[in-house]
Short mmCIF file of C-alpha atoms in Angstrom, two decimals:
data_model
loop_
_atom_site.label_atom_id
_atom_site.label_comp_id
_atom_site.label_asym_id
_atom_site.label_seq_id
_atom_site.Cartn_x
_atom_site.Cartn_y
_atom_site.Cartn_z
CA MET A 236 53.44 -5.09 -7.13
CA MET A 237 50.29 -4.11 -8.84
CA ALA A 238 47.48 -2.74 -6.94
CA THR A 239 43.78 -1.99 -8.26
CA SER A 240 40.71 -0.43 -6.43
CA SER A 241 37.85 -1.33 -8.65
CA THR A 242 35.77 -2.32 -5.65
CA ALA A 243 34.93 0.25 -3.15
CA VAL A 244 33.91 -1.00 0.29
CA THR A 245 32.52 1.33 3.30
CA PRO A 246 32.03 0.30 6.84
CA ALA A 247 28.39 1.07 6.34
CA ASP A 248 28.23 -1.88 3.68
CA GLY A 249 30.18 -4.19 5.68
CA GLU A 250 27.77 -3.55 8.75
CA ARG A 251 24.59 -3.75 6.44
CA CYS A 252 25.86 -7.03 4.82
CA ALA A 253 27.43 -9.15 7.44
CA PRO A 254 24.62 -11.35 8.60
CA LEU A 255 24.48 -12.90 5.04
CA ALA A 256 26.22 -16.01 4.35
CA GLY A 257 28.47 -15.79 1.06
CA LEU A 258 30.37 -19.17 0.76
CA ALA A 259 30.07 -22.59 3.11
CA THR A 260 32.62 -25.13 3.04
CA ALA A 261 31.96 -28.86 3.88
CA GLY A 262 31.52 -29.20 7.83
CA GLN A 263 31.89 -25.17 8.31
CA ASN A 264 29.75 -22.46 9.19
CA PRO A 265 29.06 -20.15 6.09
CA ILE A 266 31.35 -17.15 5.69
CA ASP A 267 30.23 -13.84 6.37
CA VAL A 268 30.26 -11.40 3.47
CA ARG A 269 31.85 -9.13 5.77
CA LEU A 270 34.96 -11.21 5.58
CA LEU A 271 34.72 -11.54 1.66
CA ARG A 272 34.80 -7.91 1.52
CA TYR A 273 37.66 -7.48 3.55
CA PHE A 274 39.50 -10.02 1.63
CA ILE A 275 38.57 -8.74 -1.79
CA VAL A 276 40.05 -5.17 -0.55
CA VAL A 277 43.08 -6.73 0.65
CA ALA A 278 43.54 -8.60 -2.41
CA GLU A 279 43.05 -5.43 -4.29
CA GLU A 280 45.49 -3.70 -2.54
CA LEU A 281 48.08 -6.32 -1.77
CA HIS A 282 48.90 -4.22 1.19
CA PHE A 283 47.22 -4.41 4.65
CA ARG A 284 47.64 -0.86 5.65
CA ARG A 285 46.11 0.58 2.34
CA ALA A 286 43.38 -1.72 2.88
CA THR A 287 42.75 -0.50 6.48
CA GLU A 288 42.28 2.93 4.82
CA ARG A 289 39.79 1.76 2.54
CA LEU A 290 37.82 -0.14 5.03
CA CYS A 291 38.36 2.59 7.66
CA ILE A 292 39.34 -0.02 10.36
CA ALA A 293 42.57 -0.56 12.35
CA GLN A 294 45.20 -3.40 11.08
CA PRO A 295 44.85 -5.67 13.69
CA PRO A 296 41.14 -6.58 13.10
CA LEU A 297 41.63 -6.62 9.57
CA SER A 298 44.57 -9.34 9.97
CA ARG A 299 42.30 -11.40 12.35
CA ALA A 300 39.69 -11.39 9.91
CA ILE A 301 41.80 -12.80 7.23
CA LYS A 302 43.25 -14.98 9.37
CA SER A 303 39.75 -16.05 10.52
CA LEU A 304 38.85 -16.93 6.43
CA GLU A 305 41.87 -18.71 5.97
CA ALA A 306 41.59 -20.65 8.96
CA ARG A 307 38.01 -21.43 8.01
CA LEU A 308 38.59 -22.31 4.45
CA GLY A 309 41.73 -24.24 5.24
CA LEU A 310 43.68 -22.66 2.83
CA GLU A 311 46.20 -19.84 2.73
CA LEU A 312 45.00 -16.86 0.81
CA PHE A 313 48.09 -14.77 0.78
CA ASP A 314 51.82 -14.90 0.70
CA ARG A 315 53.52 -12.68 3.28
CA GLY A 316 56.99 -12.32 2.09
CA SER A 317 59.70 -9.83 3.07
CA ASP A 318 58.85 -8.00 -0.22
CA GLY A 319 55.22 -7.76 0.20
CA VAL A 320 52.06 -9.50 0.09
CA SER A 321 50.70 -11.41 -3.10
CA LEU A 322 47.55 -13.46 -3.54
CA THR A 323 48.25 -17.34 -3.60
CA TYR A 324 46.50 -19.58 -6.27
CA PRO A 325 43.59 -20.46 -4.08
CA GLY A 326 43.43 -16.43 -3.12
CA SER A 327 43.09 -15.52 -6.88
CA VAL A 328 40.35 -18.51 -7.53
CA LEU A 329 38.72 -17.24 -4.15
CA LEU A 330 38.86 -13.28 -5.54
CA GLY A 331 36.82 -14.09 -8.46
CA HIS A 332 34.09 -16.33 -6.54
CA SER A 333 33.89 -13.47 -4.10
CA ARG A 334 33.36 -10.76 -6.63
CA ALA A 335 30.39 -12.81 -7.91
CA VAL A 336 28.88 -13.37 -4.51
CA LEU A 337 28.85 -9.63 -3.48
CA ALA A 338 27.77 -8.75 -6.98
CA GLY A 339 24.86 -11.03 -6.47
CA HIS A 340 24.36 -9.90 -2.73
CA ALA A 341 24.19 -6.26 -4.14
CA ASN A 342 21.20 -7.37 -6.61
CA LEU A 343 19.55 -9.04 -4.01
CA VAL A 344 19.31 -5.98 -1.60
CA ASN A 345 18.47 -3.60 -4.18
CA GLU A 346 15.71 -5.66 -5.55
CA MET A 347 14.39 -6.15 -2.00
CA ASP A 348 14.69 -2.74 -1.65
CA ALA A 349 12.71 -1.86 -4.90
CA LEU A 350 10.20 -4.56 -3.65
CA ARG A 351 9.80 -3.11 -0.16
CA ASN A 352 9.21 0.84 -1.29
CA ASP A 353 6.99 -0.14 -4.39
CA HIS A 354 4.75 -2.03 -1.94
CA ARG A 355 4.82 0.66 0.56
CA ALA A 356 3.78 3.18 -2.21
CA ARG A 357 0.59 1.12 -3.25
CA LEU A 358 -2.53 1.64 -2.08
CA THR A 359 -5.81 0.00 -2.67
CA LEU A 360 -8.56 1.89 -1.92
CA GLY A 361 -12.15 0.57 -2.07
CA PHE A 362 -15.34 2.50 -1.87
CA ALA A 363 -18.98 1.57 -1.62
CA GLY A 364 -19.98 2.41 -4.92
CA ALA A 365 -22.21 5.62 -5.33
CA ALA A 366 -22.62 5.70 -1.62
CA ALA A 367 -19.20 6.89 -1.56
CA GLY A 368 -20.07 10.17 -3.27
CA LEU A 369 -16.98 12.32 -4.34
CA TRP A 370 -14.70 10.90 -1.63
CA PRO A 371 -12.64 8.75 -3.51
CA THR A 372 -11.64 11.35 -5.96
CA ALA A 373 -10.94 13.81 -3.26
CA LEU A 374 -8.73 11.12 -1.47
CA ILE A 375 -6.93 10.70 -4.43
CA ARG A 376 -6.54 14.26 -5.26
CA GLN A 377 -5.35 14.93 -1.65
CA ILE A 378 -2.96 11.90 -1.76
CA GLY A 379 -1.26 13.11 -4.79
CA LEU A 380 -0.87 16.73 -3.35
CA SER A 381 0.52 15.39 0.03
CA HIS A 382 2.33 11.85 -1.00
CA PRO A 383 2.68 12.09 -4.77
CA GLU A 384 4.89 8.80 -4.31
CA VAL A 385 1.78 6.90 -3.28
CA SER A 386 0.05 4.91 -6.41
CA VAL A 387 -3.72 4.46 -5.73
CA ARG A 388 -5.77 1.61 -7.18
CA LEU A 389 -9.60 2.27 -6.87
CA VAL A 390 -12.14 -1.01 -6.24
CA ASP A 391 -15.78 -0.70 -6.26
CA ILE A 392 -16.82 -2.93 -3.62
CA ALA A 393 -20.63 -2.06 -4.43
CA ILE A 394 -23.12 0.02 -2.85
CA GLY A 395 -24.24 -0.99 0.61
CA ALA A 396 -21.09 -3.15 1.16
CA ASP A 397 -19.88 -3.67 4.57
CA ALA A 398 -16.13 -4.03 6.03
CA SER A 399 -15.72 -7.40 5.16
CA ALA A 400 -13.55 -6.44 1.80
CA VAL A 401 -11.40 -4.78 4.42
CA GLU A 402 -11.14 -7.73 7.02
CA ARG A 403 -10.11 -10.20 4.09
CA ARG A 404 -7.41 -7.77 2.80
CA ALA A 405 -9.28 -7.56 -0.69
CA VAL A 406 -8.64 -3.72 -0.33
CA ASP A 407 -6.12 -1.87 2.11
CA ILE A 408 -8.81 0.80 3.07
CA ALA A 409 -12.38 1.76 2.08
CA VAL A 410 -15.03 4.37 1.66
CA LEU A 411 -17.94 2.87 3.32
CA SER A 412 -21.72 3.92 4.57
CA SER A 413 -23.32 3.26 7.68
CA PRO A 414 -22.31 -0.24 9.24
CA THR A 415 -24.21 -2.11 11.63
CA GLU A 416 -21.09 -2.51 13.87
CA PHE A 417 -17.63 -2.17 13.41
CA PRO A 418 -15.81 -5.40 13.30
CA ALA A 419 -12.93 -6.17 15.98
CA GLY A 420 -9.66 -5.41 14.24
CA LEU A 421 -10.89 -2.34 12.48
CA ALA A 422 -10.33 1.35 12.71
CA HIS A 423 -12.61 4.13 11.20
CA LEU A 424 -12.66 7.73 10.64
CA VAL A 425 -16.18 9.26 10.20
CA LEU A 426 -15.97 11.50 6.86
CA THR A 427 -19.42 13.01 6.70
CA LYS A 428 -22.92 12.45 7.54
CA SER A 429 -25.44 11.86 4.39
CA PRO A 430 -29.04 12.31 4.26
CA VAL A 431 -31.51 9.80 3.18
CA LEU A 432 -33.49 10.74 0.30
CA ILE A 433 -36.02 9.19 -2.26
CA ALA A 434 -35.07 9.71 -5.92
CA THR A 435 -38.10 9.74 -8.30
CA ALA A 436 -38.80 10.91 -11.89
CA ARG A 437 -38.71 14.43 -13.12
CA ARG A 438 -41.41 14.93 -15.27
CA PRO A 439 -41.61 17.89 -18.00
CA ARG A 440 -44.27 19.61 -15.46
CA ASP A 441 -41.72 18.94 -12.40
CA ALA A 442 -40.86 22.93 -11.73
CA GLY A 443 -37.83 21.54 -9.24
CA PRO A 444 -37.35 19.52 -5.74
CA ALA A 445 -40.94 20.53 -4.72
CA ARG A 446 -42.96 17.53 -3.15
CA ASP A 447 -44.02 14.92 -5.27
CA ASP A 448 -47.56 13.40 -4.12
CA ARG A 449 -46.63 10.22 -6.13
CA ALA A 450 -43.53 9.28 -4.20
CA SER A 451 -45.26 7.82 -1.26
CA THR A 452 -47.39 5.62 -3.42
CA ALA A 453 -44.80 4.82 -6.41
CA PRO A 454 -43.45 1.01 -6.69
CA THR A 455 -40.24 0.62 -4.88
CA ILE A 456 -37.07 -0.23 -6.41
CA ALA A 457 -34.06 -2.05 -4.84
CA ILE A 458 -30.71 -3.25 -6.01
CA ARG A 459 -29.61 -6.83 -6.08
CA GLY A 460 -27.72 -7.84 -3.22
CA VAL A 461 -28.44 -4.88 -1.15
CA SER A 462 -30.76 -4.99 1.73
CA SER A 463 -34.23 -3.52 0.49
CA ASN A 464 -33.95 -1.10 3.88
CA TRP A 465 -30.85 0.40 2.75
CA PRO A 466 -29.51 2.98 3.27
CA ALA A 467 -32.17 3.80 6.16
CA SER A 468 -30.33 1.97 9.10
CA GLY A 469 -32.27 1.56 12.17
CA ALA A 470 -35.53 2.34 10.59
CA VAL A 471 -38.23 -0.21 10.48
CA PRO A 472 -37.87 -3.10 7.90
CA ALA A 473 -39.04 -2.38 4.36
CA PRO A 474 -41.39 -4.42 2.71
CA PRO A 475 -40.26 -6.59 -0.54
CA PRO A 476 -39.23 -4.02 -3.33
CA ASP A 477 -41.27 -4.28 -6.73
CA ILE A 478 -38.47 -3.79 -8.89
CA VAL A 479 -34.95 -5.24 -8.32
CA ALA A 480 -32.22 -3.70 -10.21
CA SER A 481 -28.78 -5.38 -11.18
CA SER A 482 -27.07 -2.27 -10.27
CA TYR A 483 -27.40 1.40 -8.94
CA GLU A 484 -27.28 2.87 -12.74
CA GLU A 485 -29.91 0.66 -13.80
CA ALA A 486 -32.04 1.61 -10.86
CA LEU A 487 -31.90 4.86 -11.68
CA ASP A 488 -33.07 4.08 -15.37
CA HIS A 489 -36.16 2.62 -13.83
CA VAL A 490 -36.51 5.74 -11.50
CA ALA A 491 -36.26 8.24 -14.79
CA ALA A 492 -38.89 6.11 -16.61
CA ASP A 493 -40.95 6.66 -14.16
CA ASN A 494 -41.36 3.16 -12.67
CA GLY A 495 -40.97 3.60 -9.25
CA LYS A 496 -39.07 5.25 -6.74
CA LEU A 497 -35.56 4.53 -5.14
CA LEU A 498 -34.20 5.00 -1.53
CA THR A 499 -31.09 6.62 -1.67
CA LEU A 500 -28.50 8.91 -0.24
CA ALA A 501 -27.48 12.56 -0.93
CA THR A 502 -23.73 11.16 -1.92
CA CYS A 503 -25.28 8.62 -4.32
CA ALA A 504 -27.00 11.85 -5.85
CA GLN A 505 -23.82 13.81 -5.63
CA ARG A 506 -21.76 10.91 -7.48
CA HIS A 507 -24.89 10.23 -10.02
CA ALA A 508 -26.63 13.14 -10.95
CA ARG A 509 -29.27 13.12 -13.55
CA LEU A 510 -31.36 15.64 -15.06
CA ASP A 511 -34.14 13.17 -15.62
CA VAL A 512 -34.19 12.29 -11.85
CA LYS A 513 -35.00 14.77 -8.71
CA HIS A 514 -34.38 13.61 -5.23
CA LEU A 515 -36.92 14.73 -2.25
CA PRO A 516 -35.93 14.62 1.51
CA LEU A 517 -37.27 12.00 4.02
CA PRO A 518 -37.87 13.87 7.45
CA GLY A 519 -37.36 11.69 10.31
CA ILE A 520 -34.86 9.33 8.88
CA PRO A 521 -31.51 9.22 10.60
CA GLN A 522 -28.60 10.28 8.34
CA ALA A 523 -26.16 7.62 6.95
CA THR A 524 -22.40 7.94 8.36
CA ILE A 525 -19.79 8.01 5.59
CA TYR A 526 -16.56 6.64 6.84
CA LEU A 527 -12.98 5.35 6.03
CA ALA A 528 -12.24 1.99 7.53
CA TRP A 529 -8.87 0.14 7.58
CA ARG A 530 -6.98 -2.52 9.63
CA ALA A 531 -6.25 -1.02 12.85
CA ALA A 532 -3.01 -3.01 13.07
CA GLU A 533 -1.75 -1.77 9.57
CA GLY A 534 -2.49 1.96 10.58
CA SER A 535 1.08 2.70 10.28
CA ALA A 536 1.65 1.31 6.74
CA TYR A 537 3.08 3.82 4.78
CA ALA A 538 0.26 4.00 2.23
CA THR A 539 -2.72 3.60 4.34
CA GLU A 540 -1.28 6.26 6.79
CA ALA A 541 -0.86 8.51 3.80
CA CYS A 542 -4.79 8.08 3.22
CA CYS A 543 -5.62 8.55 6.64
CA SER A 544 -3.94 12.04 6.55
CA ALA A 545 -5.35 12.87 3.59
CA ALA A 546 -8.94 12.02 4.87
CA SER A 547 -8.19 14.01 8.18
CA ALA A 548 -7.09 17.09 6.17
CA LEU A 549 -10.23 16.79 3.95
CA VAL A 550 -12.54 16.45 7.08
CA VAL A 551 -11.17 19.49 8.72
CA GLY A 552 -10.93 21.73 5.74
CA CYS A 553 -13.49 20.59 3.18
CA ASP A 554 -17.19 20.73 2.51
CA ILE A 555 -17.53 17.54 0.58
CA GLN A 556 -21.11 15.49 1.05
#
């Protein structure tokens, strides 16, 4: 008798794959992959004792498994004679198909594992444009240090954006500025407080951040799609703006050209510093809250948890504005 051992099977493999159907015959239930694995080993060894050693099981359960497989198929797979065990013709046919089934199953398991691992290591980090300041950069850097396997994709969800992008799953987690309220189902972490400022043109005669008398009378500039009262949440509603810019950068261009003033945040000034624009404080205006928001039900998701952990470390040990 000739024995081969090209297919190694461990008990862990058998337990892992037992629920998956490998074959089905007319009028019968599908056959467990576990039975096919047992069959392959016996067919390769052509010796039940050696097969039990490879499978790490006792001989009675193995014999019952083979008989169960034969009963389900209605075919004898082995000739059991005084001179040993040999494959019948149906057994030889089944061996080829069984190897193909198990190879396909192994590929399926590997591909699903790869997809799962790839998905769990991806994070879409949204940020409210300039209002996010340097936090997106700091978070990416910290995640890279603590969880280098996590790949981060940045999505600018626009300055003044609320948490709707997180709610509708456009992003996994987001750095936002002061919300009016937190929608149900969202969790959040306060990252910092940011003072509200007025951006005005820095003229050649300006000697620094001293008070500019024109700031109170200059035309107001707002950004399209953003409340004209942003970011002074809770303050008295602002009058309609004199100029509406299509982006924060365009608004700064108007400011630098001395066309008007722009209500903004210290985080915005930090992210978009310009030599031709200066920022003046606004005493009495509540500071804006910069926070991290995510779907509470997914707080244990691997990549989201990695981002939250990185943010917590930054809040404790860093002076990011």
